Amino acid sequence: MATVTLGDIRGARERIAGKVERTSIVLSASLSERLGVPVHLKLEHRQTTGSFKLRGASNAVASLDAEEKARGVVAASTGNHGRALAHAAKLEGMRAVICMSRLVPKNKLDEIRRLGAEVRIVGNSQDDAQKEVERLAAEEGLVMLPPFDHPAIIAGQGTLGLEMIEQVPDAALVLVQLSGGGLASGIAAAIKGVSPGTKIIGVSMARGAAMKASLDAGHPVLVEELPTLADSLGGGIGLDNRLTFAMCRDLLDDVVLLSEDEIAAGIRHAYELEREIVEGAGAVGIAALLAGKAKAEGPVVALLSGRNIDMELHRKIVWGKCHRFRSAPHEQDDHPHRS
């Protein structure tokens, strides 16, 4: 079965050198004291476009030949991949069309338009947006660069794993956001390739976690996409998933899910104690630690994956006045794991 290797990830790092930031990693005094082990925060939300997605998009665009670049690119996105692809395409003078559902926040739409990409709003899920992507690829010849299930995307995201294990060589546990699996599989492939004993836990939201449901089922399944504070983690993994399902199944040590209240607590902690503004998806590593759903006997690395949150929503969360997507009672006590 096809996969992405440590060699592919190292090649991606050379390819995107100078196009992305090597982001800092810092020790969290508050979380380290709480857990009794060093907890490091990887500040990828400070990446040029506000999320890790620039790594995969830059590698994918750099991997295209001249004829493909002339045709332009198209992708479905929950926001951050679209912004990253728009940025990478703009640097190359390429056409970019980003298809998104009505669930994508306006602030993310505005940034993609600002970068010069064409925006298409289609349906109520990323699966709906993907149908428009396929139509445009067939009718207009645009090159599809999906947000996760693509070898160049996975390898680009995997460069984060190389940085993490270089910055914290003795990491016992790495917490990584889990959605379609491009980030989680890339990071896991990189870290397991260098440090096989490091545990990798994927973290997602309880509302519509498609990869978790697929892993539980043993094959990709459809899951209803629901509104969530971790909007970047929404969307399916594709019933014809070629890479990320198998890689996540084989490389992740565990998966944990978070309620909306737990995600909100992660956002508040990041702001109040770490002085960092992160979106819901960016906060899930911190949230998992606060909720006691991820524990380690040695150094921990939690990834802050993105900062592209609507600031009015952020203010409401920090003030404790956000009542969007409040957790159902059963979500409060769930502590789902994959063994």
Coordinates of C-alpha atoms in Angstrom, one line a residue:
M1 CA 0.0 0.0 0.0
A2 CA 1.2 3.5 -0.9
T3 CA 2.5 5.6 2.0
V4 CA 4.7 8.6 2.7
T5 CA 8.2 7.9 4.0
L6 CA 10.7 9.7 6.2
G7 CA 12.7 10.3 3.0
D8 CA 9.7 12.0 1.3
I9 CA 9.4 14.3 4.3
R10 CA 13.0 15.2 4.3
G11 CA 12.7 15.9 0.5
A12 CA 9.8 18.2 1.2
R13 CA 11.8 20.1 3.8
E14 CA 14.4 20.9 1.2
R15 CA 11.7 21.9 -1.4
I16 CA 9.9 24.4 0.9
A17 CA 13.0 25.9 2.5
G18 CA 12.7 29.6 2.5
K19 CA 8.9 29.4 1.8
V20 CA 7.8 28.6 5.3
E21 CA 8.9 29.6 8.8
R22 CA 10.7 27.2 11.1
T23 CA 8.4 28.0 14.0
S24 CA 9.5 28.3 17.6
I25 CA 8.8 25.9 20.5
V26 CA 8.4 27.1 24.1
L27 CA 8.1 25.5 27.5
S28 CA 4.7 26.1 29.2
A29 CA 5.3 26.8 32.8
S30 CA 1.6 26.4 33.7
L31 CA 1.0 23.1 31.9
S32 CA 4.4 21.7 33.0
E33 CA 3.5 22.4 36.6
R34 CA 0.0 20.9 36.1
L35 CA 1.2 17.7 34.5
G36 CA 4.5 17.2 36.5
V37 CA 6.5 16.8 33.2
P38 CA 7.9 19.4 30.8
V39 CA 5.2 20.5 28.3
H40 CA 6.4 22.3 25.2
L41 CA 4.1 24.2 22.8
K42 CA 5.0 24.2 19.1
L43 CA 4.0 27.7 17.9
E44 CA 2.9 26.8 14.3
H45 CA 0.0 29.2 14.6
R46 CA 2.6 31.9 14.0
Q47 CA 3.3 30.5 10.5
T48 CA 3.0 33.0 7.6
T49 CA -0.6 32.2 6.8
G50 CA -1.6 31.5 10.4
S51 CA -1.6 27.7 10.2
F52 CA 0.5 24.7 9.4
K53 CA -1.3 24.2 6.1
L54 CA 1.3 26.4 4.3
R55 CA 3.8 23.5 4.5
G56 CA 1.7 21.0 2.6
A57 CA 0.4 23.6 0.1
S58 CA 3.9 24.9 -0.6
N59 CA 5.3 21.4 -1.2
A60 CA 2.4 20.4 -3.4
V61 CA 2.7 23.6 -5.6
A62 CA 6.5 23.2 -5.8
S63 CA 6.1 19.6 -7.0
L64 CA 4.0 20.6 -10.0
D65 CA 5.5 20.8 -13.4
A66 CA 5.3 23.9 -15.7
E67 CA 2.2 22.6 -17.6
E68 CA 0.3 21.9 -14.4
K69 CA 1.2 25.3 -13.0
A70 CA -0.2 26.9 -16.1
R71 CA -3.5 25.1 -15.6
G72 CA -4.0 26.4 -12.1
V73 CA -5.1 24.5 -8.9
V74 CA -8.4 23.8 -7.2
A75 CA -9.2 22.5 -3.7
A76 CA -11.9 22.0 -1.1
S77 CA -11.1 23.5 2.2
T78 CA -12.5 24.3 5.7
G79 CA -10.4 27.5 5.4
N80 CA -6.8 27.1 6.3
H81 CA -5.8 24.9 3.4
G82 CA -7.5 27.3 1.1
R83 CA -5.6 30.2 2.5
A84 CA -2.3 28.4 2.3
L85 CA -2.9 27.2 -1.3
A86 CA -4.0 30.7 -2.3
H87 CA -0.7 32.1 -0.8
A88 CA 1.5 29.5 -2.5
A89 CA -0.3 29.9 -5.8
K90 CA 0.0 33.7 -5.7
L91 CA 3.8 33.4 -5.2
E92 CA 3.9 31.4 -8.5
G93 CA 1.5 33.6 -10.4
M94 CA -1.0 30.7 -10.6
R95 CA -4.8 30.6 -10.7
A96 CA -6.3 29.1 -7.6
V97 CA -10.0 28.2 -7.0
I98 CA -11.0 27.3 -3.4
C99 CA -14.3 25.5 -2.8
M100 CA -15.9 25.7 0.6
S101 CA -19.1 24.9 2.4
R102 CA -21.4 27.4 4.2
L103 CA -19.9 26.3 7.5
V104 CA -16.6 28.1 6.8
P105 CA -16.2 31.2 9.0
K106 CA -16.3 34.6 7.1
N107 CA -12.9 35.7 8.3
K108 CA -11.3 32.7 6.6
L109 CA -13.2 33.4 3.3
D110 CA -12.1 37.1 3.4
E111 CA -8.4 36.1 3.8
I112 CA -8.6 33.7 0.8
R113 CA -10.2 36.4 -1.4
R114 CA -7.6 38.9 -0.2
L115 CA -4.9 36.6 -1.6
G116 CA -6.5 36.7 -5.0
A117 CA -8.0 33.2 -5.1
E118 CA -11.5 32.5 -6.5
V119 CA -13.9 31.4 -3.9
R120 CA -16.9 29.0 -4.5
I121 CA -19.4 28.4 -1.7
V122 CA -21.1 25.0 -2.2
G123 CA -23.4 23.1 0.1
N124 CA -23.2 22.4 3.8
S125 CA -20.1 20.1 4.0
Q126 CA -16.6 19.7 2.7
D127 CA -17.9 16.7 0.8
D128 CA -20.3 19.0 -1.0
A129 CA -17.5 21.4 -1.8
Q130 CA -15.4 18.4 -3.1
K131 CA -18.0 17.7 -5.8
E132 CA -17.5 21.2 -7.2
V133 CA -13.7 20.6 -7.1
E134 CA -14.1 17.5 -9.2
R135 CA -16.4 19.3 -11.7
L136 CA -13.9 22.2 -12.1
A137 CA -11.0 19.7 -12.6
A138 CA -12.9 17.8 -15.2
E139 CA -14.4 20.8 -17.1
E140 CA -11.6 23.4 -16.7
G141 CA -8.5 21.3 -16.4
L142 CA -7.5 22.6 -12.9
V143 CA -5.2 20.5 -10.9
M144 CA -6.7 19.1 -7.7
L145 CA -4.6 19.6 -4.6
P146 CA -6.7 18.1 -1.8
P147 CA -6.3 19.3 1.8
F148 CA -5.0 16.0 3.2
D149 CA -5.1 12.8 1.1
H150 CA -2.2 13.6 -1.2
P151 CA 1.5 12.5 -0.8
A152 CA 3.0 16.0 -1.3
I153 CA 0.5 17.5 1.2
I154 CA 1.3 14.8 3.8
A155 CA 5.1 15.1 3.3
G156 CA 4.9 18.9 3.6
Q157 CA 2.9 18.7 6.9
G158 CA 5.4 16.1 8.1
T159 CA 8.2 18.7 8.1
L160 CA 6.6 19.9 11.3
G161 CA 7.3 16.5 12.9
L162 CA 11.0 16.8 11.9
E163 CA 11.2 20.2 13.7
M164 CA 9.4 18.9 16.8
I165 CA 11.7 16.0 17.4
E166 CA 14.8 18.1 16.7
Q167 CA 13.6 20.7 19.1
V168 CA 12.5 18.2 21.8
P169 CA 14.6 15.1 21.1
D170 CA 13.4 13.3 24.3
A171 CA 9.7 13.9 23.6
A172 CA 7.6 11.1 25.2
L173 CA 4.3 12.3 23.8
V174 CA 3.2 14.4 20.9
L175 CA -0.3 15.7 20.6
V176 CA -1.4 16.5 17.1
Q177 CA -4.7 17.7 15.5
L178 CA -6.7 15.0 13.7
S179 CA -9.1 15.7 10.9
G180 CA -8.6 14.2 7.5
G181 CA -5.3 12.9 8.7
G182 CA -2.8 14.8 6.5
L183 CA -1.1 16.5 9.4
A184 CA -1.3 13.6 11.9
S185 CA 0.0 11.0 9.4
G186 CA 2.8 13.3 8.2
I187 CA 3.9 14.2 11.7
A188 CA 3.7 10.6 12.9
A189 CA 5.7 9.3 10.0
A190 CA 8.4 11.9 10.6
I191 CA 8.6 11.4 14.4
K192 CA 8.3 7.6 14.4
G193 CA 11.0 7.4 11.7
V194 CA 13.4 9.2 14.0
S195 CA 12.1 8.3 17.4
P196 CA 10.0 5.1 17.3
G197 CA 9.3 5.2 21.0
T198 CA 7.6 8.6 21.0
K199 CA 3.9 8.2 21.5
I200 CA 1.6 10.1 19.0
I201 CA -2.0 10.9 20.0
G202 CA -4.5 12.4 17.5
V203 CA -6.9 14.9 19.0
S204 CA -10.3 15.9 17.5
M205 CA -13.7 17.2 18.5
A206 CA -16.6 14.9 19.6
R207 CA -18.9 16.6 17.0
G208 CA -18.3 14.9 13.7
A209 CA -14.9 13.4 14.0
A210 CA -14.7 11.4 10.7
M211 CA -11.3 9.9 11.1
K212 CA -12.1 8.5 14.6
A213 CA -15.3 7.0 13.4
S214 CA -13.5 5.5 10.4
L215 CA -10.8 4.0 12.6
D216 CA -13.4 2.5 14.9
A217 CA -15.2 1.0 11.9
G218 CA -12.0 -0.3 10.3
H219 CA -12.6 1.6 7.0
P220 CA -13.6 5.1 5.9
V221 CA -17.1 6.0 6.7
L222 CA -19.4 9.0 6.2
V223 CA -20.0 11.2 9.2
E224 CA -22.3 14.2 9.4
E225 CA -20.3 17.5 9.5
L226 CA -21.5 19.6 12.4
P227 CA -20.8 23.1 13.5
T228 CA -18.0 23.2 16.1
L229 CA -15.5 25.6 17.7
A230 CA -12.8 23.4 16.1
D231 CA -14.2 24.2 12.6
S232 CA -10.8 23.4 10.9
L233 CA -11.2 19.8 11.9
G234 CA -14.5 19.3 10.2
G235 CA -15.2 17.3 7.0
G236 CA -14.9 13.7 5.9
I237 CA -11.9 11.7 5.0
G238 CA -13.3 10.4 1.7
L239 CA -14.6 6.9 1.1
D240 CA -11.9 6.4 -1.4
N241 CA -9.1 7.5 1.0
R242 CA -5.8 6.4 -0.4
L243 CA -3.2 7.3 2.2
T244 CA -4.2 9.0 5.5
F245 CA -6.6 6.4 6.9
A246 CA -4.0 3.6 6.7
M247 CA -1.2 5.8 7.9
C248 CA -3.2 7.1 10.9
R249 CA -4.3 3.5 11.7
D250 CA -0.8 2.2 11.6
L251 CA 1.1 5.2 13.2
L252 CA -1.1 6.8 15.8
D253 CA -1.0 5.3 19.3
D254 CA -4.3 6.7 20.4
V255 CA -7.1 9.2 19.5
V256 CA -9.0 11.3 22.0
L257 CA -12.1 13.4 21.4
L258 CA -13.1 16.7 23.1
S259 CA -16.4 18.3 24.0
E260 CA -17.0 21.9 22.9
D261 CA -16.6 23.1 26.5
E262 CA -13.2 21.4 26.7
I263 CA -12.1 23.1 23.4
A264 CA -13.3 26.5 24.7
A265 CA -11.2 25.9 27.9
G266 CA -8.2 25.2 25.7
I267 CA -8.7 28.5 23.8
R268 CA -9.0 30.4 27.1
H269 CA -5.9 28.8 28.7
A270 CA -3.9 29.6 25.6
Y271 CA -4.9 33.3 25.8
E272 CA -4.9 33.8 29.6
L273 CA -1.8 31.8 30.6
E274 CA 0.3 31.3 27.4
R275 CA -0.6 34.7 25.9
E276 CA -1.4 33.1 22.6
I277 CA -4.4 33.5 20.3
V278 CA -5.4 30.3 18.7
E279 CA -8.5 29.0 16.9
G280 CA -10.4 26.0 18.3
A281 CA -8.5 23.4 16.3
G282 CA -5.2 25.0 17.4
A283 CA -6.2 24.6 21.1
V284 CA -7.1 20.9 21.1
G285 CA -3.7 19.7 22.3
I286 CA -3.8 22.1 25.3
A287 CA -7.5 21.1 25.9
A288 CA -6.7 17.4 25.9
L289 CA -4.1 18.0 28.6
L290 CA -6.4 20.2 30.7
A291 CA -9.1 17.6 30.5
G292 CA -6.8 14.8 31.6
K293 CA -7.3 12.9 28.4
A294 CA -3.6 12.8 27.5
K295 CA -0.9 11.9 30.0
A296 CA 2.8 11.1 29.8
E297 CA 5.7 10.2 32.0
G298 CA 8.2 12.4 30.0
P299 CA 8.3 15.5 27.9
V300 CA 5.2 16.5 26.0
V301 CA 4.9 18.5 22.8
A302 CA 1.5 20.0 22.0
L303 CA 1.0 21.6 18.6
L304 CA -0.7 25.0 18.3
S305 CA -1.8 24.5 14.7
G306 CA -3.6 27.7 13.8
R307 CA -4.7 31.2 14.8
N308 CA -7.3 32.0 12.2
I309 CA -10.2 32.6 14.6
D310 CA -12.9 35.2 14.3
M311 CA -11.9 37.7 17.0
E312 CA -15.4 38.5 18.2
L313 CA -15.9 34.8 18.8
H314 CA -12.5 34.6 20.6
R315 CA -13.5 37.5 22.9
K316 CA -16.8 35.7 23.8
I317 CA -14.9 32.5 24.6
V318 CA -12.4 34.3 26.7
W319 CA -15.2 36.1 28.6
G320 CA -17.1 32.8 29.0
K321 CA -20.0 34.2 27.0
C322 CA -19.9 31.9 24.0
H323 CA -22.8 29.5 23.9
R324 CA -22.4 28.3 20.4
F325 CA -22.4 24.5 19.9
R326 CA -22.7 23.8 23.6
S327 CA -21.9 20.2 24.5
A328 CA -24.7 17.8 25.0
P329 CA -24.6 16.2 28.5
H330 CA -23.2 12.9 27.3
E331 CA -20.3 14.8 25.7
Q332 CA -19.2 16.2 29.0
D333 CA -18.3 12.9 30.4
D334 CA -17.1 11.0 27.3
H335 CA -13.5 10.0 27.3
P336 CA -13.3 8.0 24.1
H337 CA -10.1 6.3 23.2
R338 CA -8.9 3.9 20.5
S339 CA -6.9 1.1 21.9

